[in-house]
Structure formats: C-alpha cells, structure tokens
C-alpha cells in the first residue's frame, strides 16, 4: 500500500515538474479589456501553451491584439480575466518589486529599436548588465562576444546614428540576449526594415533559437513567416483563429 502511494505521488509530482519545466508560457482563458469612452476587448478568452525552445509567430491584422498579448507576457499589463504563467510563475501575482527581476529574465526587441542615442553600441549593450550589477570584467568579456554573434564587433565604439536600421536592430538583439534570457519577446522586429535586412534579422533570431532560447515574435511580415515554417498563432479581433505547427501567414 505504501509502495503504491509512493509510486502514485511520485508520478503526479513528476508530471507536475515536467509541466513546469517544459512549458515556458501558459495562458488560461485570458481576456484583456480596456475601459475608456468605449469598452475595447483587446483579447478575448485566449488559451495557449508555448514550450521551451519553441519559435512562435503571432500574426493578425492591425488591432487584432498582438501587442496586447506581448505586453501581458512581459508583465507590462495584467489580464482583466484569466491566468498567465511563465516558467510556472503566475505573472498577475508578481509583486511590484518582483517585476524588474522577472523582466531581466526575458529579452525584448521592438520595431523602433529604443537605443540610447548618446551612448556607443558597447555602452548600449553593457547598460543591461550594469543594471544588474555585473562586474566590469564580465561586461568587458560578454558585450564583445554577443556583438560578435550579431556581426557587429567592429562597430562597438560607434553611436547608433552611425548604423543602418538593420544594424541598429542587431544591437537590440545583442542587448536582448546579453543577459542569456530563456525567452525573447519581439514585437514587429522587422517592421522598419527592407526584405533583405529582415531576412538577416530573422536568421539571427533563428540562430539564437537554435541555442535553446524560446522566441515569440509578433509580425506583419508575410514573406518571413511563410519562409520560416515555424508555429503560427493567428489572432483576429482578440481571439485565436488558427494555431499551426510549421504554418504560414
Ligand atoms: P495589434 O498589436 O494586433 O495591432 P493591439 O494589441 O495594439 O493590436 O490592440 C488591440 C485592440 O486594443 C485595438 O482595438 C486597440 O485599439 C486596443 N488597445 C490597445 N491598447 C489600448 C489601450 N492602452 N487603451 C485602449 N485601447 C487599447
């Protein structure tokens, strides 16, 4: 009897442990409503699971809810209803003082780069590490190595305005990965780039994904989504209308 209990409880524990370890993002019946003059339901009963190491595109027309979904994942907003877990932790339940710590574990890349224009490329990437009190010697070792990964080691002492749009986006990717995050959230990372530069950026994201980092990216870039053949989650009016492995736009 005792042995049977031991086996059952152990199996349940293992299953629970497996769920937490394998699932990177879990959303359960998430809705987000904005209250203003009119009530806007930006997300409506979204349930999805994203596993560790996946590369996922979020697509859909403007206003479909993509950015809202991203903002919930980086805990910039909380759902009006439902639950979001990242690596087994409930995001709505995070205390205010725990939020910066959570954000440091994820890398973010945006369409409009958000680089510090009065700092060099090295300083822009080092900034993330300085914020978490990384030692000077470690910063000196890590920054050049991530800049090399995105092909910008020779631009370390340049300022952002001396770089092309594609190069600036590569700096943002370097900044997002320097802290070795398990998850990268990219909102329209190729939105301001020409098709060839977009392909370069996606190839860098793909290489990062192959090293084990989970990537979730919202995009309008039809050509890219069709080319990459990754999981595609399509939103329309705040609802999931399609979720396909190796999908198209
Ligand atoms: P997408 O990124 O797919 O273009 P969004 O998530 O930005 O879509 O927006 C989804 C819906 O929510 C839209 O109708 C938008 O106008 C509305 N919305 C988004 N953010 C806000 C906000 N802060 N306040 C009010 N309405 C918002």
PDB file of C-alpha atoms and ligand atoms in Angstrom:
ATOM      1  CA  UNK A   1       0.000   0.000   0.000  1.00  0.00           C
ATOM      2  CA  UNK A   2       2.753   2.363   0.982  1.00  0.00           C
ATOM      3  CA  UNK A   3       4.682   1.459  -2.179  1.00  0.00           C
ATOM      4  CA  UNK A   4       1.582   2.144  -4.315  1.00  0.00           C
ATOM      5  CA  UNK A   5       1.112   5.549  -2.647  1.00  0.00           C
ATOM      6  CA  UNK A   6       4.765   6.333  -3.210  1.00  0.00           C
ATOM      7  CA  UNK A   7       4.526   5.439  -6.924  1.00  0.00           C
ATOM      8  CA  UNK A   8       1.320   7.462  -7.461  1.00  0.00           C
ATOM      9  CA  UNK A   9       2.514  10.549  -5.641  1.00  0.00           C
ATOM     10  CA  UNK A  10       5.845  10.390  -7.368  1.00  0.00           C
ATOM     11  CA  UNK A  11       4.214  10.102 -10.800  1.00  0.00           C
ATOM     12  CA  UNK A  12       2.000  13.089 -10.050  1.00  0.00           C
ATOM     13  CA  UNK A  13       4.983  15.046  -8.827  1.00  0.00           C
ATOM     14  CA  UNK A  14       6.947  14.113 -11.949  1.00  0.00           C
ATOM     15  CA  UNK A  15       4.084  15.187 -14.203  1.00  0.00           C
ATOM     16  CA  UNK A  16       3.795  18.490 -12.388  1.00  0.00           C
ATOM     17  CA  UNK A  17       7.529  19.020 -12.549  1.00  0.00           C
ATOM     18  CA  UNK A  18       7.582  18.103 -16.250  1.00  0.00           C
ATOM     19  CA  UNK A  19       4.783  20.596 -16.991  1.00  0.00           C
ATOM     20  CA  UNK A  20       6.614  23.396 -15.245  1.00  0.00           C
ATOM     21  CA  UNK A  21       9.930  22.596 -16.892  1.00  0.00           C
ATOM     22  CA  UNK A  22       8.651  22.066 -20.432  1.00  0.00           C
ATOM     23  CA  UNK A  23       6.065  24.826 -20.602  1.00  0.00           C
ATOM     24  CA  UNK A  24       7.565  28.258 -20.977  1.00  0.00           C
ATOM     25  CA  UNK A  25       4.315  30.218 -21.320  1.00  0.00           C
ATOM     26  CA  UNK A  26       0.844  29.092 -20.336  1.00  0.00           C
ATOM     27  CA  UNK A  27      -2.239  31.238 -20.797  1.00  0.00           C
ATOM     28  CA  UNK A  28      -5.579  30.134 -19.455  1.00  0.00           C
ATOM     29  CA  UNK A  29      -8.730  31.925 -20.686  1.00  0.00           C
ATOM     30  CA  UNK A  30      -7.033  35.304 -20.802  1.00  0.00           C
ATOM     31  CA  UNK A  31      -9.097  38.371 -21.653  1.00  0.00           C
ATOM     32  CA  UNK A  32      -7.971  41.973 -21.666  1.00  0.00           C
ATOM     33  CA  UNK A  33     -10.457  44.805 -21.754  1.00  0.00           C
ATOM     34  CA  UNK A  34      -9.589  48.494 -21.990  1.00  0.00           C
ATOM     35  CA  UNK A  35     -12.091  50.830 -20.452  1.00  0.00           C
ATOM     36  CA  UNK A  36     -12.498  54.274 -21.951  1.00  0.00           C
ATOM     37  CA  UNK A  37     -15.323  56.083 -23.682  1.00  0.00           C
ATOM     38  CA  UNK A  38     -15.995  52.732 -25.283  1.00  0.00           C
ATOM     39  CA  UNK A  39     -15.080  49.322 -23.954  1.00  0.00           C
ATOM     40  CA  UNK A  40     -12.432  47.565 -26.101  1.00  0.00           C
ATOM     41  CA  UNK A  41     -11.934  43.833 -25.768  1.00  0.00           C
ATOM     42  CA  UNK A  42      -8.315  43.591 -26.968  1.00  0.00           C
ATOM     43  CA  UNK A  43      -8.035  39.892 -26.069  1.00  0.00           C
ATOM     44  CA  UNK A  44     -10.951  37.548 -25.670  1.00  0.00           C
ATOM     45  CA  UNK A  45     -10.566  34.186 -23.930  1.00  0.00           C
ATOM     46  CA  UNK A  46      -7.060  33.267 -25.085  1.00  0.00           C
ATOM     47  CA  UNK A  47      -5.633  29.913 -24.019  1.00  0.00           C
ATOM     48  CA  UNK A  48      -2.254  28.835 -25.346  1.00  0.00           C
ATOM     49  CA  UNK A  49       0.873  26.963 -24.345  1.00  0.00           C
ATOM     50  CA  UNK A  50       4.346  27.659 -25.607  1.00  0.00           C
ATOM     51  CA  UNK A  51       7.058  25.119 -24.870  1.00  0.00           C
ATOM     52  CA  UNK A  52      10.669  25.817 -24.015  1.00  0.00           C
ATOM     53  CA  UNK A  53      12.761  26.239 -27.141  1.00  0.00           C
ATOM     54  CA  UNK A  54       9.832  26.984 -29.478  1.00  0.00           C
ATOM     55  CA  UNK A  55       9.876  29.710 -32.140  1.00  0.00           C
ATOM     56  CA  UNK A  56       6.387  31.176 -32.446  1.00  0.00           C
ATOM     57  CA  UNK A  57       4.971  33.828 -34.752  1.00  0.00           C
ATOM     58  CA  UNK A  58       1.935  35.823 -33.636  1.00  0.00           C
ATOM     59  CA  UNK A  59       0.168  37.185 -36.716  1.00  0.00           C
ATOM     60  CA  UNK A  60      -3.054  39.015 -37.457  1.00  0.00           C
ATOM     61  CA  UNK A  61      -4.336  42.318 -38.820  1.00  0.00           C
ATOM     62  CA  UNK A  62      -3.734  45.615 -37.082  1.00  0.00           C
ATOM     63  CA  UNK A  63      -5.833  45.818 -33.922  1.00  0.00           C
ATOM     64  CA  UNK A  64      -6.056  42.014 -33.572  1.00  0.00           C
ATOM     65  CA  UNK A  65      -4.418  42.070 -30.137  1.00  0.00           C
ATOM     66  CA  UNK A  66      -0.796  41.090 -30.889  1.00  0.00           C
ATOM     67  CA  UNK A  67       0.871  43.898 -28.939  1.00  0.00           C
ATOM     68  CA  UNK A  68      -1.506  43.433 -26.031  1.00  0.00           C
ATOM     69  CA  UNK A  69      -0.513  39.760 -25.909  1.00  0.00           C
ATOM     70  CA  UNK A  70       3.182  40.740 -25.872  1.00  0.00           C
ATOM     71  CA  UNK A  71       2.618  43.362 -23.147  1.00  0.00           C
ATOM     72  CA  UNK A  72       0.940  40.733 -20.983  1.00  0.00           C
ATOM     73  CA  UNK A  73       3.894  38.389 -21.479  1.00  0.00           C
ATOM     74  CA  UNK A  74       6.402  40.981 -20.317  1.00  0.00           C
ATOM     75  CA  UNK A  75       4.117  41.927 -17.436  1.00  0.00           C
ATOM     76  CA  UNK A  76       3.641  45.452 -18.652  1.00  0.00           C
ATOM     77  CA  UNK A  77      -0.074  44.786 -18.226  1.00  0.00           C
ATOM     78  CA  UNK A  78      -2.194  42.254 -16.361  1.00  0.00           C
ATOM     79  CA  UNK A  79      -5.190  40.419 -17.801  1.00  0.00           C
ATOM     80  CA  UNK A  80      -8.710  41.529 -16.915  1.00  0.00           C
ATOM     81  CA  UNK A  81      -9.532  37.840 -16.620  1.00  0.00           C
ATOM     82  CA  UNK A  82      -7.619  34.563 -16.723  1.00  0.00           C
ATOM     83  CA  UNK A  83      -4.150  33.423 -15.787  1.00  0.00           C
ATOM     84  CA  UNK A  84      -0.682  33.687 -17.349  1.00  0.00           C
ATOM     85  CA  UNK A  85       2.199  31.558 -16.154  1.00  0.00           C
ATOM     86  CA  UNK A  86       5.783  31.886 -17.314  1.00  0.00           C
ATOM     87  CA  UNK A  87       8.016  29.037 -16.198  1.00  0.00           C
ATOM     88  CA  UNK A  88       5.367  28.064 -13.695  1.00  0.00           C
ATOM     89  CA  UNK A  89       5.078  31.537 -12.102  1.00  0.00           C
ATOM     90  CA  UNK A  90       1.856  33.493 -12.205  1.00  0.00           C
ATOM     91  CA  UNK A  91       2.556  36.898 -13.799  1.00  0.00           C
ATOM     92  CA  UNK A  92      -0.539  38.699 -12.442  1.00  0.00           C
ATOM     93  CA  UNK A  93       0.500  37.617  -8.971  1.00  0.00           C
ATOM     94  CA  UNK A  94       4.026  39.013  -9.196  1.00  0.00           C
ATOM     95  CA  UNK A  95       4.580  41.710  -6.610  1.00  0.00           C
ATOM     96  CA  UNK A  96       5.640  45.133  -7.819  1.00  0.00           C
ATOM     97  CA  UNK A  97       9.172  44.625  -6.521  1.00  0.00           C
ATOM     98  CA  UNK A  98       9.435  41.233  -8.296  1.00  0.00           C
ATOM     99  CA  UNK A  99       8.626  42.658 -11.733  1.00  0.00           C
ATOM    100  CA  UNK A 100      12.101  44.073 -12.555  1.00  0.00           C
ATOM    101  CA  UNK A 101      13.613  40.722 -11.631  1.00  0.00           C
ATOM    102  CA  UNK A 102      11.165  38.915 -13.938  1.00  0.00           C
ATOM    103  CA  UNK A 103      11.856  41.343 -16.806  1.00  0.00           C
ATOM    104  CA  UNK A 104      15.581  40.739 -16.522  1.00  0.00           C
ATOM    105  CA  UNK A 105      14.955  37.105 -17.394  1.00  0.00           C
ATOM    106  CA  UNK A 106      13.389  37.984 -20.724  1.00  0.00           C
ATOM    107  CA  UNK A 107      14.873  39.794 -23.684  1.00  0.00           C
ATOM    108  CA  UNK A 108      12.742  42.267 -25.620  1.00  0.00           C
ATOM    109  CA  UNK A 109      13.134  43.533 -29.175  1.00  0.00           C
ATOM    110  CA  UNK A 110      10.888  46.262 -30.604  1.00  0.00           C
ATOM    111  CA  UNK A 111      10.211  47.724 -34.013  1.00  0.00           C
ATOM    112  CA  UNK A 112      11.505  51.166 -33.001  1.00  0.00           C
ATOM    113  CA  UNK A 113      14.818  49.900 -31.550  1.00  0.00           C
ATOM    114  CA  UNK A 114      14.722  52.015 -28.366  1.00  0.00           C
ATOM    115  CA  UNK A 115      18.502  52.505 -28.317  1.00  0.00           C
ATOM    116  CA  UNK A 116      20.198  55.175 -26.198  1.00  0.00           C
ATOM    117  CA  UNK A 117      21.363  57.599 -28.858  1.00  0.00           C
ATOM    118  CA  UNK A 118      24.030  59.307 -26.757  1.00  0.00           C
ATOM    119  CA  UNK A 119      25.790  56.045 -25.922  1.00  0.00           C
ATOM    120  CA  UNK A 120      28.035  53.839 -28.010  1.00  0.00           C
ATOM    121  CA  UNK A 121      26.970  50.410 -29.194  1.00  0.00           C
ATOM    122  CA  UNK A 122      29.144  48.827 -26.482  1.00  0.00           C
ATOM    123  CA  UNK A 123      27.519  51.053 -23.826  1.00  0.00           C
ATOM    124  CA  UNK A 124      24.013  50.299 -25.091  1.00  0.00           C
ATOM    125  CA  UNK A 125      24.556  46.586 -24.653  1.00  0.00           C
ATOM    126  CA  UNK A 126      26.537  46.987 -21.414  1.00  0.00           C
ATOM    127  CA  UNK A 127      23.683  49.047 -19.924  1.00  0.00           C
ATOM    128  CA  UNK A 128      21.547  45.918 -19.375  1.00  0.00           C
ATOM    129  CA  UNK A 129      24.355  44.250 -17.481  1.00  0.00           C
ATOM    130  CA  UNK A 130      25.182  47.354 -15.438  1.00  0.00           C
ATOM    131  CA  UNK A 131      21.570  47.421 -14.279  1.00  0.00           C
ATOM    132  CA  UNK A 132      22.090  44.045 -12.632  1.00  0.00           C
ATOM    133  CA  UNK A 133      25.452  44.973 -11.188  1.00  0.00           C
ATOM    134  CA  UNK A 134      27.555  42.703 -13.354  1.00  0.00           C
ATOM    135  CA  UNK A 135      31.282  43.125 -12.730  1.00  0.00           C
ATOM    136  CA  UNK A 136      33.296  45.336 -15.086  1.00  0.00           C
ATOM    137  CA  UNK A 137      35.450  42.392 -16.183  1.00  0.00           C
ATOM    138  CA  UNK A 138      32.403  40.285 -17.043  1.00  0.00           C
ATOM    139  CA  UNK A 139      30.855  43.151 -19.010  1.00  0.00           C
ATOM    140  CA  UNK A 140      34.115  43.503 -20.937  1.00  0.00           C
ATOM    141  CA  UNK A 141      34.002  39.818 -21.814  1.00  0.00           C
ATOM    142  CA  UNK A 142      30.291  39.416 -22.556  1.00  0.00           C
ATOM    143  CA  UNK A 143      29.476  42.512 -24.608  1.00  0.00           C
ATOM    144  CA  UNK A 144      32.028  41.861 -27.392  1.00  0.00           C
ATOM    145  CA  UNK A 145      31.009  38.218 -27.583  1.00  0.00           C
ATOM    146  CA  UNK A 146      27.291  38.996 -28.175  1.00  0.00           C
ATOM    147  CA  UNK A 147      28.185  41.769 -30.607  1.00  0.00           C
ATOM    148  CA  UNK A 148      30.274  39.236 -32.493  1.00  0.00           C
ATOM    149  CA  UNK A 149      27.301  36.879 -32.588  1.00  0.00           C
ATOM    150  CA  UNK A 150      25.214  39.528 -34.359  1.00  0.00           C
ATOM    151  CA  UNK A 151      28.120  40.536 -36.620  1.00  0.00           C
ATOM    152  CA  UNK A 152      28.812  43.961 -35.101  1.00  0.00           C
ATOM    153  CA  UNK A 153      32.019  43.532 -33.141  1.00  0.00           C
ATOM    154  CA  UNK A 154      33.766  46.135 -35.309  1.00  0.00           C
ATOM    155  CA  UNK A 155      31.048  48.743 -34.556  1.00  0.00           C
ATOM    156  CA  UNK A 156      31.430  48.664 -30.778  1.00  0.00           C
ATOM    157  CA  UNK A 157      32.588  52.257 -30.446  1.00  0.00           C
ATOM    158  CA  UNK A 158      30.098  53.720 -32.957  1.00  0.00           C
ATOM    159  CA  UNK A 159      26.956  55.607 -31.951  1.00  0.00           C
ATOM    160  CA  UNK A 160      23.500  54.369 -33.079  1.00  0.00           C
ATOM    161  CA  UNK A 161      23.070  57.138 -35.682  1.00  0.00           C
ATOM    162  CA  UNK A 162      26.180  55.832 -37.468  1.00  0.00           C
ATOM    163  CA  UNK A 163      24.476  52.476 -38.065  1.00  0.00           C
ATOM    164  CA  UNK A 164      21.857  51.365 -40.603  1.00  0.00           C
ATOM    165  CA  UNK A 165      18.383  50.303 -39.447  1.00  0.00           C
ATOM    166  CA  UNK A 166      19.300  46.628 -39.740  1.00  0.00           C
ATOM    167  CA  UNK A 167      22.485  47.138 -37.763  1.00  0.00           C
ATOM    168  CA  UNK A 168      20.581  49.031 -35.055  1.00  0.00           C
ATOM    169  CA  UNK A 169      18.145  46.152 -34.786  1.00  0.00           C
ATOM    170  CA  UNK A 170      21.088  43.766 -34.429  1.00  0.00           C
ATOM    171  CA  UNK A 171      22.310  45.877 -31.499  1.00  0.00           C
ATOM    172  CA  UNK A 172      18.856  45.473 -29.942  1.00  0.00           C
ATOM    173  CA  UNK A 173      19.109  41.722 -30.356  1.00  0.00           C
ATOM    174  CA  UNK A 174      22.581  41.751 -28.773  1.00  0.00           C
ATOM    175  CA  UNK A 175      21.133  43.786 -25.895  1.00  0.00           C
ATOM    176  CA  UNK A 176      18.252  41.318 -25.548  1.00  0.00           C
ATOM    177  CA  UNK A 177      20.499  38.250 -25.357  1.00  0.00           C
ATOM    178  CA  UNK A 178      23.450  39.566 -23.344  1.00  0.00           C
ATOM    179  CA  UNK A 179      21.754  38.526 -20.147  1.00  0.00           C
ATOM    180  CA  UNK A 180      21.249  34.997 -21.519  1.00  0.00           C
ATOM    181  CA  UNK A 181      17.430  35.040 -21.287  1.00  0.00           C
ATOM    182  CA  UNK A 182      15.321  31.928 -21.645  1.00  0.00           C
ATOM    183  CA  UNK A 183      12.700  33.891 -23.557  1.00  0.00           C
ATOM    184  CA  UNK A 184      12.797  36.626 -26.188  1.00  0.00           C
ATOM    185  CA  UNK A 185       9.700  38.675 -26.952  1.00  0.00           C
ATOM    186  CA  UNK A 186       9.985  40.557 -30.237  1.00  0.00           C
ATOM    187  CA  UNK A 187       7.214  42.938 -31.330  1.00  0.00           C
ATOM    188  CA  UNK A 188       7.454  43.597 -35.096  1.00  0.00           C
ATOM    189  CA  UNK A 189      11.269  43.256 -35.094  1.00  0.00           C
ATOM    190  CA  UNK A 190      11.464  43.682 -38.879  1.00  0.00           C
ATOM    191  CA  UNK A 191       8.701  46.306 -39.120  1.00  0.00           C
ATOM    192  CA  UNK A 192      11.048  49.097 -40.211  1.00  0.00           C
ATOM    193  CA  UNK A 193      13.426  47.052 -42.345  1.00  0.00           C
ATOM    194  CA  UNK A 194      13.709  46.141 -46.023  1.00  0.00           C
ATOM    195  CA  UNK A 195      13.138  42.495 -47.052  1.00  0.00           C
ATOM    196  CA  UNK A 196      16.811  41.509 -47.245  1.00  0.00           C
ATOM    197  CA  UNK A 197      17.683  43.077 -43.897  1.00  0.00           C
ATOM    198  CA  UNK A 198      14.571  41.446 -42.408  1.00  0.00           C
ATOM    199  CA  UNK A 199      15.868  38.072 -43.551  1.00  0.00           C
ATOM    200  CA  UNK A 200      19.210  38.751 -41.837  1.00  0.00           C
ATOM    201  CA  UNK A 201      17.450  39.684 -38.594  1.00  0.00           C
ATOM    202  CA  UNK A 202      15.252  36.582 -38.712  1.00  0.00           C
ATOM    203  CA  UNK A 203      18.300  34.399 -39.358  1.00  0.00           C
ATOM    204  CA  UNK A 204      19.960  35.836 -36.260  1.00  0.00           C
ATOM    205  CA  UNK A 205      16.812  35.158 -34.212  1.00  0.00           C
ATOM    206  CA  UNK A 206      16.747  31.635 -35.646  1.00  0.00           C
ATOM    207  CA  UNK A 207      20.377  31.055 -34.627  1.00  0.00           C
ATOM    208  CA  UNK A 208      19.576  32.261 -31.106  1.00  0.00           C
ATOM    209  CA  UNK A 209      16.552  29.953 -31.017  1.00  0.00           C
ATOM    210  CA  UNK A 210      18.764  27.014 -32.045  1.00  0.00           C
ATOM    211  CA  UNK A 211      20.849  27.657 -28.930  1.00  0.00           C
ATOM    212  CA  UNK A 212      17.715  26.910 -26.902  1.00  0.00           C
ATOM    213  CA  UNK A 213      16.106  30.326 -26.361  1.00  0.00           C
ATOM    214  CA  UNK A 214      12.324  30.455 -26.752  1.00  0.00           C
ATOM    215  CA  UNK A 215      11.258  33.174 -29.198  1.00  0.00           C
ATOM    216  CA  UNK A 216       7.824  34.746 -29.540  1.00  0.00           C
ATOM    217  CA  UNK A 217       7.531  37.345 -32.266  1.00  0.00           C
ATOM    218  CA  UNK A 218       4.569  39.380 -33.467  1.00  0.00           C
ATOM    219  CA  UNK A 219       4.836  40.290 -37.127  1.00  0.00           C
ATOM    220  CA  UNK A 220       3.113  41.524 -40.273  1.00  0.00           C
ATOM    221  CA  UNK A 221       5.921  40.131 -42.381  1.00  0.00           C
ATOM    222  CA  UNK A 222       4.098  37.585 -44.539  1.00  0.00           C
ATOM    223  CA  UNK A 223       7.124  36.597 -46.609  1.00  0.00           C
ATOM    224  CA  UNK A 224       9.173  35.892 -43.493  1.00  0.00           C
ATOM    225  CA  UNK A 225       6.502  33.808 -41.780  1.00  0.00           C
ATOM    226  CA  UNK A 226       5.990  31.730 -44.943  1.00  0.00           C
ATOM    227  CA  UNK A 227       9.739  31.247 -45.339  1.00  0.00           C
ATOM    228  CA  UNK A 228      10.480  30.190 -41.762  1.00  0.00           C
ATOM    229  CA  UNK A 229       7.800  27.477 -41.440  1.00  0.00           C
ATOM    230  CA  UNK A 230       7.518  27.845 -37.680  1.00  0.00           C
ATOM    231  CA  UNK A 231       4.499  27.690 -35.403  1.00  0.00           C
ATOM    232  CA  UNK A 232       1.994  30.387 -36.302  1.00  0.00           C
ATOM    233  CA  UNK A 233      -0.714  31.651 -33.949  1.00  0.00           C
ATOM    234  CA  UNK A 234      -3.175  33.897 -35.797  1.00  0.00           C
ATOM    235  CA  UNK A 235      -5.285  36.427 -33.910  1.00  0.00           C
ATOM    236  CA  UNK A 236      -8.386  38.190 -35.135  1.00  0.00           C
ATOM    237  CA  UNK A 237     -10.457  40.579 -33.013  1.00  0.00           C
ATOM    238  CA  UNK A 238      -8.686  39.362 -29.881  1.00  0.00           C
ATOM    239  CA  UNK A 239      -9.279  35.643 -30.460  1.00  0.00           C
ATOM    240  CA  UNK A 240      -7.062  32.812 -31.674  1.00  0.00           C
ATOM    241  CA  UNK A 241      -8.368  31.808 -35.086  1.00  0.00           C
ATOM    242  CA  UNK A 242      -5.508  29.483 -36.054  1.00  0.00           C
ATOM    243  CA  UNK A 243      -2.604  27.719 -34.325  1.00  0.00           C
ATOM    244  CA  UNK A 244      -0.439  25.650 -36.661  1.00  0.00           C
ATOM    245  CA  UNK A 245       2.922  23.938 -36.396  1.00  0.00           C
ATOM    246  CA  UNK A 246       5.043  24.823 -39.431  1.00  0.00           C
ATOM    247  CA  UNK A 247       2.366  27.285 -40.517  1.00  0.00           C
ATOM    248  CA  UNK A 248       2.148  30.144 -42.991  1.00  0.00           C
ATOM    249  CA  UNK A 249       0.923  33.730 -42.631  1.00  0.00           C
TER     250      UNK A 249
HETATM  251  P1  LIG B   1      -2.197  44.809 -32.706  1.00  0.00           P
HETATM  252  O1  LIG B   1      -0.878  44.804 -31.999  1.00  0.00           O
HETATM  253  O2  LIG B   1      -2.585  43.482 -33.260  1.00  0.00           O
HETATM  254  O3  LIG B   1      -2.285  45.882 -33.742  1.00  0.00           O
HETATM  255  P2  LIG B   1      -3.228  45.837 -30.195  1.00  0.00           P
HETATM  256  O4  LIG B   1      -2.936  44.815 -29.164  1.00  0.00           O
HETATM  257  O5  LIG B   1      -2.330  47.028 -30.262  1.00  0.00           O
HETATM  258  O6  LIG B   1      -3.328  45.136 -31.630  1.00  0.00           O
HETATM  259  O7  LIG B   1      -4.703  46.383 -29.988  1.00  0.00           O
HETATM  260  C1  LIG B   1      -5.847  45.553 -29.855  1.00  0.00           C
HETATM  261  C2  LIG B   1      -7.068  46.430 -29.575  1.00  0.00           C
HETATM  262  O8  LIG B   1      -6.943  47.010 -28.291  1.00  0.00           O
HETATM  263  C3  LIG B   1      -7.232  47.584 -30.557  1.00  0.00           C
HETATM  264  O9  LIG B   1      -8.608  47.786 -30.780  1.00  0.00           O
HETATM  265  C4  LIG B   1      -6.609  48.742 -29.817  1.00  0.00           C
HETATM  266  O10 LIG B   1      -7.175  49.965 -30.239  1.00  0.00           O
HETATM  267  C5  LIG B   1      -6.971  48.429 -28.383  1.00  0.00           C
HETATM  268  N1  LIG B   1      -5.973  48.931 -27.420  1.00  0.00           N
HETATM  269  C6  LIG B   1      -4.689  48.551 -27.317  1.00  0.00           C
HETATM  270  N2  LIG B   1      -4.070  49.183 -26.309  1.00  0.00           N
HETATM  271  C7  LIG B   1      -5.008  50.011 -25.767  1.00  0.00           C
HETATM  272  C8  LIG B   1      -5.000  50.938 -24.665  1.00  0.00           C
HETATM  273  N3  LIG B   1      -3.900  51.142 -23.932  1.00  0.00           N
HETATM  274  N4  LIG B   1      -6.143  51.591 -24.384  1.00  0.00           N
HETATM  275  C9  LIG B   1      -7.258  51.390 -25.104  1.00  0.00           C
HETATM  276  N5  LIG B   1      -7.354  50.518 -26.141  1.00  0.00           N
HETATM  277  C10 LIG B   1      -6.239  49.845 -26.469  1.00  0.00           C
END
